[in-house]
């Protein structure tokens, strides 16, 4: 039986509970950005486990590809596009949630069964023999010889999952996007010509220049349409009353 070193044991009992807590938190948190950060922590923890088990190449790839590229791409998309907390509770396909829960439980039981059959009653031999010619060579020999068929099946599943995600996320516009000419005509055909020249940028005519503070029109009223729709969906709009030009400022302006 392979003897596990004390530092590796301490590392496992410290990082494994944190990884499980982060995985549960990824499912329970309300904000998508927090969920992406927790998933990145889980991937980093897996990379540390790989490196501790002498799978150096796999651990570095886990950090560079998944944590450094894929997860950061997800995080940047969430920061730019924005996802409201209520969006995650809306089912685009009826009855999809029970199917997903059943499939998750089934796959979990399948993985537990496979790991049990592969580990119970067998002696742990480590990766010394597999890394005899180098970790990269040993990994390539296993993937493209013994496990080439499962490797290709997993690749096909990942491609299918990516295409399915794009199909589910795509939605057809019910109303055609207005052209620039139509938008210009609509501005002049409204009841007021106050917004005919376009609304000011956030913070203009105010004592604050943040993008989450509504701009002020020349008459001192706030222009809520000057705030991005993404900030509105998140509820990240500051009250502009404290930054508006008050009566004292108007009196000073009239005296000048």
PDB file of N, CA and C in Angstrom, residues 33-117:
ATOM      1  N   UNK A  33     -21.406  36.532 -10.863  1.00  0.00           N
ATOM      2  CA  UNK A  33     -19.975  36.818 -10.768  1.00  0.00           C
ATOM      3  C   UNK A  33     -19.363  36.071  -9.582  1.00  0.00           C
ATOM      4  N   UNK A  34     -20.065  36.047  -8.464  1.00  0.00           N
ATOM      5  CA  UNK A  34     -19.575  35.315  -7.292  1.00  0.00           C
ATOM      6  C   UNK A  34     -19.502  33.817  -7.596  1.00  0.00           C
ATOM      7  N   UNK A  35     -20.476  33.302  -8.333  1.00  0.00           N
ATOM      8  CA  UNK A  35     -20.448  31.886  -8.696  1.00  0.00           C
ATOM      9  C   UNK A  35     -19.250  31.568  -9.580  1.00  0.00           C
ATOM     10  N   UNK A  36     -18.920  32.462 -10.506  1.00  0.00           N
ATOM     11  CA  UNK A  36     -17.758  32.237 -11.372  1.00  0.00           C
ATOM     12  C   UNK A  36     -16.460  32.274 -10.568  1.00  0.00           C
ATOM     13  N   UNK A  37     -16.363  33.168  -9.599  1.00  0.00           N
ATOM     14  CA  UNK A  37     -15.159  33.229  -8.766  1.00  0.00           C
ATOM     15  C   UNK A  37     -15.007  31.965  -7.917  1.00  0.00           C
ATOM     16  N   UNK A  38     -16.103  31.459  -7.375  1.00  0.00           N
ATOM     17  CA  UNK A  38     -16.039  30.224  -6.592  1.00  0.00           C
ATOM     18  C   UNK A  38     -15.646  29.043  -7.469  1.00  0.00           C
ATOM     19  N   UNK A  39     -16.154  29.008  -8.694  1.00  0.00           N
ATOM     20  CA  UNK A  39     -15.764  27.932  -9.601  1.00  0.00           C
ATOM     21  C   UNK A  39     -14.281  28.014  -9.946  1.00  0.00           C
ATOM     22  N   UNK A  40     -13.758  29.234 -10.085  1.00  0.00           N
ATOM     23  CA  UNK A  40     -12.324  29.386 -10.329  1.00  0.00           C
ATOM     24  C   UNK A  40     -11.510  28.857  -9.153  1.00  0.00           C
ATOM     25  N   UNK A  41     -11.982  29.084  -7.930  1.00  0.00           N
ATOM     26  CA  UNK A  41     -11.275  28.554  -6.759  1.00  0.00           C
ATOM     27  C   UNK A  41     -11.283  27.022  -6.759  1.00  0.00           C
ATOM     28  N   UNK A  42     -12.405  26.420  -7.134  1.00  0.00           N
ATOM     29  CA  UNK A  42     -12.475  24.955  -7.207  1.00  0.00           C
ATOM     30  C   UNK A  42     -11.466  24.423  -8.222  1.00  0.00           C
ATOM     31  N   UNK A  43     -11.350  25.093  -9.362  1.00  0.00           N
ATOM     32  CA  UNK A  43     -10.405  24.635 -10.381  1.00  0.00           C
ATOM     33  C   UNK A  43      -8.958  24.793  -9.911  1.00  0.00           C
ATOM     34  N   UNK A  44      -8.662  25.871  -9.209  1.00  0.00           N
ATOM     35  CA  UNK A  44      -7.309  26.047  -8.683  1.00  0.00           C
ATOM     36  C   UNK A  44      -6.985  24.957  -7.663  1.00  0.00           C
ATOM     37  N   UNK A  45      -7.966  24.612  -6.818  1.00  0.00           N
ATOM     38  CA  UNK A  45      -7.753  23.546  -5.840  1.00  0.00           C
ATOM     39  C   UNK A  45      -7.494  22.213  -6.537  1.00  0.00           C
ATOM     40  N   UNK A  46      -8.238  21.923  -7.590  1.00  0.00           N
ATOM     41  CA  UNK A  46      -7.995  20.687  -8.346  1.00  0.00           C
ATOM     42  C   UNK A  46      -6.588  20.680  -8.939  1.00  0.00           C
ATOM     43  N   UNK A  47      -6.138  21.829  -9.425  1.00  0.00           N
ATOM     44  CA  UNK A  47      -4.786  21.902  -9.979  1.00  0.00           C
ATOM     45  C   UNK A  47      -3.741  21.611  -8.909  1.00  0.00           C
ATOM     46  N   UNK A  48      -3.958  22.107  -7.699  1.00  0.00           N
ATOM     47  CA  UNK A  48      -3.022  21.818  -6.603  1.00  0.00           C
ATOM     48  C   UNK A  48      -3.001  20.325  -6.287  1.00  0.00           C
ATOM     49  N   UNK A  49      -4.165  19.693  -6.310  1.00  0.00           N
ATOM     50  CA  UNK A  49      -4.218  18.249  -6.069  1.00  0.00           C
ATOM     51  C   UNK A  49      -3.477  17.486  -7.162  1.00  0.00           C
ATOM     52  N   UNK A  50      -3.634  17.898  -8.412  1.00  0.00           N
ATOM     53  CA  UNK A  50      -2.933  17.241  -9.520  1.00  0.00           C
ATOM     54  C   UNK A  50      -1.418  17.340  -9.341  1.00  0.00           C
ATOM     55  N   UNK A  51      -0.956  18.531  -9.001  1.00  0.00           N
ATOM     56  CA  UNK A  51       0.485  18.727  -8.831  1.00  0.00           C
ATOM     57  C   UNK A  51       1.008  17.907  -7.660  1.00  0.00           C
ATOM     58  N   UNK A  52       0.227  17.813  -6.587  1.00  0.00           N
ATOM     59  CA  UNK A  52       0.650  17.019  -5.435  1.00  0.00           C
ATOM     60  C   UNK A  52       0.738  15.534  -5.763  1.00  0.00           C
ATOM     61  N   UNK A  53      -0.037  15.089  -6.761  1.00  0.00           N
ATOM     62  CA  UNK A  53      -0.019  13.684  -7.171  1.00  0.00           C
ATOM     63  C   UNK A  53       0.957  13.430  -8.325  1.00  0.00           C
ATOM     64  N   UNK A  54       1.911  14.342  -8.527  1.00  0.00           N
ATOM     65  CA  UNK A  54       2.954  14.220  -9.556  1.00  0.00           C
ATOM     66  C   UNK A  54       2.418  14.382 -10.973  1.00  0.00           C
ATOM     67  N   UNK A  55       1.191  14.865 -11.132  1.00  0.00           N
ATOM     68  CA  UNK A  55       0.659  15.159 -12.466  1.00  0.00           C
ATOM     69  C   UNK A  55       0.901  16.640 -12.757  1.00  0.00           C
ATOM     70  N   UNK A  56       2.175  16.982 -12.977  1.00  0.00           N
ATOM     71  CA  UNK A  56       2.556  18.394 -13.110  1.00  0.00           C
ATOM     72  C   UNK A  56       1.932  19.030 -14.345  1.00  0.00           C
ATOM     73  N   UNK A  57       2.018  18.345 -15.463  1.00  0.00           N
ATOM     74  CA  UNK A  57       1.493  18.905 -16.710  1.00  0.00           C
ATOM     75  C   UNK A  57      -0.016  19.142 -16.612  1.00  0.00           C
ATOM     76  N   UNK A  58      -0.737  18.169 -16.053  1.00  0.00           N
ATOM     77  CA  UNK A  58      -2.189  18.303 -15.919  1.00  0.00           C
ATOM     78  C   UNK A  58      -2.543  19.450 -14.979  1.00  0.00           C
ATOM     79  N   UNK A  59      -1.780  19.629 -13.900  1.00  0.00           N
ATOM     80  CA  UNK A  59      -2.047  20.727 -12.984  1.00  0.00           C
ATOM     81  C   UNK A  59      -1.807  22.094 -13.619  1.00  0.00           C
ATOM     82  N   UNK A  60      -0.727  22.229 -14.381  1.00  0.00           N
ATOM     83  CA  UNK A  60      -0.445  23.502 -15.045  1.00  0.00           C
ATOM     84  C   UNK A  60      -1.487  23.806 -16.106  1.00  0.00           C
ATOM     85  N   UNK A  61      -1.903  22.783 -16.854  1.00  0.00           N
ATOM     86  CA  UNK A  61      -2.946  22.982 -17.867  1.00  0.00           C
ATOM     87  C   UNK A  61      -4.257  23.381 -17.203  1.00  0.00           C
ATOM     88  N   UNK A  62      -4.557  22.797 -16.061  1.00  0.00           N
ATOM     89  CA  UNK A  62      -5.780  23.149 -15.323  1.00  0.00           C
ATOM     90  C   UNK A  62      -5.792  24.626 -14.965  1.00  0.00           C
ATOM     91  N   UNK A  63      -4.654  25.175 -14.571  1.00  0.00           N
ATOM     92  CA  UNK A  63      -4.583  26.587 -14.193  1.00  0.00           C
ATOM     93  C   UNK A  63      -4.585  27.484 -15.429  1.00  0.00           C
ATOM     94  N   UNK A  64      -3.737  27.156 -16.413  1.00  0.00           N
ATOM     95  CA  UNK A  64      -3.572  28.042 -17.574  1.00  0.00           C
ATOM     96  C   UNK A  64      -4.823  28.047 -18.446  1.00  0.00           C
ATOM     97  N   UNK A  65      -5.350  26.860 -18.756  1.00  0.00           N
ATOM     98  CA  UNK A  65      -6.459  26.763 -19.713  1.00  0.00           C
ATOM     99  C   UNK A  65      -7.793  27.081 -19.043  1.00  0.00           C
ATOM    100  N   UNK A  66      -8.122  26.331 -18.002  1.00  0.00           N
ATOM    101  CA  UNK A  66      -9.447  26.474 -17.411  1.00  0.00           C
ATOM    102  C   UNK A  66      -9.557  27.710 -16.520  1.00  0.00           C
ATOM    103  N   UNK A  67      -8.666  27.826 -15.537  1.00  0.00           N
ATOM    104  CA  UNK A  67      -8.758  28.962 -14.623  1.00  0.00           C
ATOM    105  C   UNK A  67      -8.320  30.263 -15.286  1.00  0.00           C
ATOM    106  N   UNK A  68      -7.208  30.224 -16.016  1.00  0.00           N
ATOM    107  CA  UNK A  68      -6.672  31.451 -16.583  1.00  0.00           C
ATOM    108  C   UNK A  68      -7.377  31.933 -17.826  1.00  0.00           C
ATOM    109  N   UNK A  69      -7.927  31.022 -18.636  1.00  0.00           N
ATOM    110  CA  UNK A  69      -8.535  31.419 -19.903  1.00  0.00           C
ATOM    111  C   UNK A  69     -10.055  31.297 -19.867  1.00  0.00           C
ATOM    112  N   UNK A  70     -10.559  30.098 -19.658  1.00  0.00           N
ATOM    113  CA  UNK A  70     -11.998  29.871 -19.750  1.00  0.00           C
ATOM    114  C   UNK A  70     -12.750  30.613 -18.655  1.00  0.00           C
ATOM    115  N   UNK A  71     -12.313  30.458 -17.393  1.00  0.00           N
ATOM    116  CA  UNK A  71     -13.035  31.090 -16.299  1.00  0.00           C
ATOM    117  C   UNK A  71     -12.937  32.608 -16.345  1.00  0.00           C
ATOM    118  N   UNK A  72     -11.775  33.147 -16.705  1.00  0.00           N
ATOM    119  CA  UNK A  72     -11.665  34.593 -16.802  1.00  0.00           C
ATOM    120  C   UNK A  72     -12.520  35.128 -17.953  1.00  0.00           C
ATOM    121  N   UNK A  73     -12.649  34.336 -19.025  1.00  0.00           N
ATOM    122  CA  UNK A  73     -13.540  34.738 -20.110  1.00  0.00           C
ATOM    123  C   UNK A  73     -14.981  34.792 -19.629  1.00  0.00           C
ATOM    124  N   UNK A  74     -15.406  33.772 -18.872  1.00  0.00           N
ATOM    125  CA  UNK A  74     -16.749  33.787 -18.293  1.00  0.00           C
ATOM    126  C   UNK A  74     -16.940  35.010 -17.399  1.00  0.00           C
ATOM    127  N   UNK A  75     -15.946  35.291 -16.583  1.00  0.00           N
ATOM    128  CA  UNK A  75     -16.051  36.408 -15.638  1.00  0.00           C
ATOM    129  C   UNK A  75     -16.150  37.738 -16.364  1.00  0.00           C
ATOM    130  N   UNK A  76     -15.344  37.939 -17.388  1.00  0.00           N
ATOM    131  CA  UNK A  76     -15.399  39.193 -18.142  1.00  0.00           C
ATOM    132  C   UNK A  76     -16.736  39.347 -18.862  1.00  0.00           C
ATOM    133  N   UNK A  77     -17.276  38.244 -19.403  1.00  0.00           N
ATOM    134  CA  UNK A  77     -18.570  38.321 -20.076  1.00  0.00           C
ATOM    135  C   UNK A  77     -19.664  38.699 -19.089  1.00  0.00           C
ATOM    136  N   UNK A  78     -19.627  38.096 -17.894  1.00  0.00           N
ATOM    137  CA  UNK A  78     -20.628  38.440 -16.887  1.00  0.00           C
ATOM    138  C   UNK A  78     -20.506  39.898 -16.451  1.00  0.00           C
ATOM    139  N   UNK A  79     -19.268  40.398 -16.346  1.00  0.00           N
ATOM    140  CA  UNK A  79     -19.078  41.785 -15.937  1.00  0.00           C
ATOM    141  C   UNK A  79     -19.540  42.758 -17.014  1.00  0.00           C
ATOM    142  N   UNK A  80     -19.371  42.405 -18.284  1.00  0.00           N
ATOM    143  CA  UNK A  80     -19.742  43.308 -19.368  1.00  0.00           C
ATOM    144  C   UNK A  80     -21.234  43.236 -19.690  1.00  0.00           C
ATOM    145  N   UNK A  81     -21.761  42.022 -19.783  1.00  0.00           N
ATOM    146  CA  UNK A  81     -23.160  41.849 -20.167  1.00  0.00           C
ATOM    147  C   UNK A  81     -24.071  42.034 -18.972  1.00  0.00           C
ATOM    148  N   UNK A  82     -23.713  41.405 -17.861  1.00  0.00           N
ATOM    149  CA  UNK A  82     -24.544  41.511 -16.664  1.00  0.00           C
ATOM    150  C   UNK A  82     -25.676  40.503 -16.684  1.00  0.00           C
ATOM    151  N   UNK A  83     -25.889  39.842 -15.558  1.00  0.00           N
ATOM    152  CA  UNK A  83     -26.968  38.876 -15.414  1.00  0.00           C
ATOM    153  C   UNK A  83     -27.712  39.199 -14.134  1.00  0.00           C
ATOM    154  N   UNK A  84     -28.991  39.473 -14.259  1.00  0.00           N
ATOM    155  CA  UNK A  84     -29.784  39.763 -13.077  1.00  0.00           C
ATOM    156  C   UNK A  84     -30.018  38.485 -12.284  1.00  0.00           C
ATOM    157  N   UNK A  85     -30.162  38.615 -10.957  1.00  0.00           N
ATOM    158  CA  UNK A  85     -30.379  37.436 -10.120  1.00  0.00           C
ATOM    159  C   UNK A  85     -31.668  36.720 -10.489  1.00  0.00           C
ATOM    160  N   UNK A  86     -32.682  37.457 -10.961  1.00  0.00           N
ATOM    161  CA  UNK A  86     -33.945  36.828 -11.325  1.00  0.00           C
ATOM    162  C   UNK A  86     -33.847  36.030 -12.613  1.00  0.00           C
ATOM    163  N   UNK A  87     -32.827  36.334 -13.443  1.00  0.00           N
ATOM    164  CA  UNK A  87     -32.681  35.605 -14.703  1.00  0.00           C
ATOM    165  C   UNK A  87     -32.363  34.140 -14.471  1.00  0.00           C
ATOM    166  N   UNK A  88     -31.606  33.834 -13.411  1.00  0.00           N
ATOM    167  CA  UNK A  88     -31.227  32.455 -13.158  1.00  0.00           C
ATOM    168  C   UNK A  88     -32.397  31.610 -12.684  1.00  0.00           C
ATOM    169  N   UNK A  89     -33.485  32.250 -12.229  1.00  0.00           N
ATOM    170  CA  UNK A  89     -34.655  31.522 -11.753  1.00  0.00           C
ATOM    171  C   UNK A  89     -35.713  31.344 -12.823  1.00  0.00           C
ATOM    172  N   UNK A  90     -35.488  31.895 -14.003  1.00  0.00           N
ATOM    173  CA  UNK A  90     -36.444  31.801 -15.094  1.00  0.00           C
ATOM    174  C   UNK A  90     -36.114  30.603 -15.961  1.00  0.00           C
ATOM    175  N   UNK A  91     -37.057  29.704 -16.139  1.00  0.00           N
ATOM    176  CA  UNK A  91     -36.853  28.509 -16.951  1.00  0.00           C
ATOM    177  C   UNK A  91     -37.275  28.805 -18.385  1.00  0.00           C
ATOM    178  N   UNK A  92     -36.322  28.707 -19.297  1.00  0.00           N
ATOM    179  CA  UNK A  92     -36.644  28.908 -20.708  1.00  0.00           C
ATOM    180  C   UNK A  92     -37.388  27.721 -21.296  1.00  0.00           C
ATOM    181  N   UNK A  93     -37.179  26.534 -20.715  1.00  0.00           N
ATOM    182  CA  UNK A  93     -37.870  25.321 -21.153  1.00  0.00           C
ATOM    183  C   UNK A  93     -38.580  24.729 -19.941  1.00  0.00           C
ATOM    184  N   UNK A  94     -39.884  24.529 -20.040  1.00  0.00           N
ATOM    185  CA  UNK A  94     -40.648  24.020 -18.903  1.00  0.00           C
ATOM    186  C   UNK A  94     -40.224  22.592 -18.567  1.00  0.00           C
ATOM    187  N   UNK A  95     -40.102  22.306 -17.268  1.00  0.00           N
ATOM    188  CA  UNK A  95     -39.731  20.975 -16.817  1.00  0.00           C
ATOM    189  C   UNK A  95     -38.264  20.664 -16.939  1.00  0.00           C
ATOM    190  N   UNK A  96     -37.437  21.677 -17.250  1.00  0.00           N
ATOM    191  CA  UNK A  96     -36.010  21.413 -17.432  1.00  0.00           C
ATOM    192  C   UNK A  96     -35.302  21.191 -16.094  1.00  0.00           C
ATOM    193  N   UNK A  97     -35.769  21.859 -15.028  1.00  0.00           N
ATOM    194  CA  UNK A  97     -35.079  21.749 -13.744  1.00  0.00           C
ATOM    195  C   UNK A  97     -35.153  20.329 -13.162  1.00  0.00           C
ATOM    196  N   UNK A  98     -36.326  19.647 -13.132  1.00  0.00           N
ATOM    197  CA  UNK A  98     -36.329  18.255 -12.634  1.00  0.00           C
ATOM    198  C   UNK A  98     -35.455  17.330 -13.465  1.00  0.00           C
ATOM    199  N   UNK A  99     -35.431  17.552 -14.771  1.00  0.00           N
ATOM    200  CA  UNK A  99     -34.581  16.719 -15.621  1.00  0.00           C
ATOM    201  C   UNK A  99     -33.110  16.942 -15.292  1.00  0.00           C
ATOM    202  N   UNK A 100     -32.720  18.206 -15.066  1.00  0.00           N
ATOM    203  CA  UNK A 100     -31.323  18.501 -14.738  1.00  0.00           C
ATOM    204  C   UNK A 100     -30.933  17.901 -13.400  1.00  0.00           C
ATOM    205  N   UNK A 101     -31.840  17.986 -12.403  1.00  0.00           N
ATOM    206  CA  UNK A 101     -31.530  17.413 -11.090  1.00  0.00           C
ATOM    207  C   UNK A 101     -31.380  15.895 -11.182  1.00  0.00           C
ATOM    208  N   UNK A 102     -32.284  15.244 -11.915  1.00  0.00           N
ATOM    209  CA  UNK A 102     -32.199  13.788 -12.080  1.00  0.00           C
ATOM    210  C   UNK A 102     -30.920  13.386 -12.799  1.00  0.00           C
ATOM    211  N   UNK A 103     -30.567  14.134 -13.845  1.00  0.00           N
ATOM    212  CA  UNK A 103     -29.340  13.815 -14.578  1.00  0.00           C
ATOM    213  C   UNK A 103     -28.105  14.031 -13.715  1.00  0.00           C
ATOM    214  N   UNK A 104     -28.105  15.091 -12.898  1.00  0.00           N
ATOM    215  CA  UNK A 104     -26.959  15.355 -12.027  1.00  0.00           C
ATOM    216  C   UNK A 104     -26.784  14.245 -10.991  1.00  0.00           C
ATOM    217  N   UNK A 105     -27.894  13.807 -10.384  1.00  0.00           N
ATOM    218  CA  UNK A 105     -27.816  12.718  -9.405  1.00  0.00           C
ATOM    219  C   UNK A 105     -27.352  11.427 -10.080  1.00  0.00           C
ATOM    220  N   UNK A 106     -27.847  11.169 -11.290  1.00  0.00           N
ATOM    221  CA  UNK A 106     -27.436   9.963 -12.007  1.00  0.00           C
ATOM    222  C   UNK A 106     -25.959   9.963 -12.358  1.00  0.00           C
ATOM    223  N   UNK A 107     -25.469  11.098 -12.880  1.00  0.00           N
ATOM    224  CA  UNK A 107     -24.042  11.184 -13.204  1.00  0.00           C
ATOM    225  C   UNK A 107     -23.182  11.101 -11.949  1.00  0.00           C
ATOM    226  N   UNK A 108     -23.666  11.703 -10.843  1.00  0.00           N
ATOM    227  CA  UNK A 108     -22.914  11.606  -9.596  1.00  0.00           C
ATOM    228  C   UNK A 108     -22.797  10.173  -9.114  1.00  0.00           C
ATOM    229  N   UNK A 109     -23.907   9.434  -9.152  1.00  0.00           N
ATOM    230  CA  UNK A 109     -23.853   8.022  -8.773  1.00  0.00           C
ATOM    231  C   UNK A 109     -22.968   7.206  -9.691  1.00  0.00           C
ATOM    232  N   UNK A 110     -22.984   7.530 -10.988  1.00  0.00           N
ATOM    233  CA  UNK A 110     -22.136   6.812 -11.942  1.00  0.00           C
ATOM    234  C   UNK A 110     -20.661   7.042 -11.650  1.00  0.00           C
ATOM    235  N   UNK A 111     -20.294   8.299 -11.364  1.00  0.00           N
ATOM    236  CA  UNK A 111     -18.890   8.600 -11.069  1.00  0.00           C
ATOM    237  C   UNK A 111     -18.444   7.938  -9.764  1.00  0.00           C
ATOM    238  N   UNK A 112     -19.316   7.952  -8.763  1.00  0.00           N
ATOM    239  CA  UNK A 112     -18.969   7.295  -7.503  1.00  0.00           C
ATOM    240  C   UNK A 112     -18.759   5.803  -7.719  1.00  0.00           C
ATOM    241  N   UNK A 113     -19.616   5.179  -8.534  1.00  0.00           N
ATOM    242  CA  UNK A 113     -19.469   3.752  -8.826  1.00  0.00           C
ATOM    243  C   UNK A 113     -18.173   3.462  -9.572  1.00  0.00           C
ATOM    244  N   UNK A 114     -17.839   4.306 -10.542  1.00  0.00           N
ATOM    245  CA  UNK A 114     -16.607   4.082 -11.312  1.00  0.00           C
ATOM    246  C   UNK A 114     -15.371   4.253 -10.437  1.00  0.00           C
ATOM    247  N   UNK A 115     -15.378   5.298  -9.608  1.00  0.00           N
ATOM    248  CA  UNK A 115     -14.228   5.524  -8.723  1.00  0.00           C
ATOM    249  C   UNK A 115     -14.102   4.384  -7.711  1.00  0.00           C
ATOM    250  N   UNK A 116     -15.247   3.901  -7.206  1.00  0.00           N
ATOM    251  CA  UNK A 116     -15.206   2.802  -6.264  1.00  0.00           C
ATOM    252  C   UNK A 116     -14.650   1.523  -6.885  1.00  0.00           C
ATOM    253  N   UNK A 117     -15.078   1.217  -8.094  1.00  0.00           N
ATOM    254  CA  UNK A 117     -14.563   0.011  -8.763  1.00  0.00           C
ATOM    255  C   UNK A 117     -13.086   0.129  -9.095  1.00  0.00           C
TER     256      UNK A 117
END
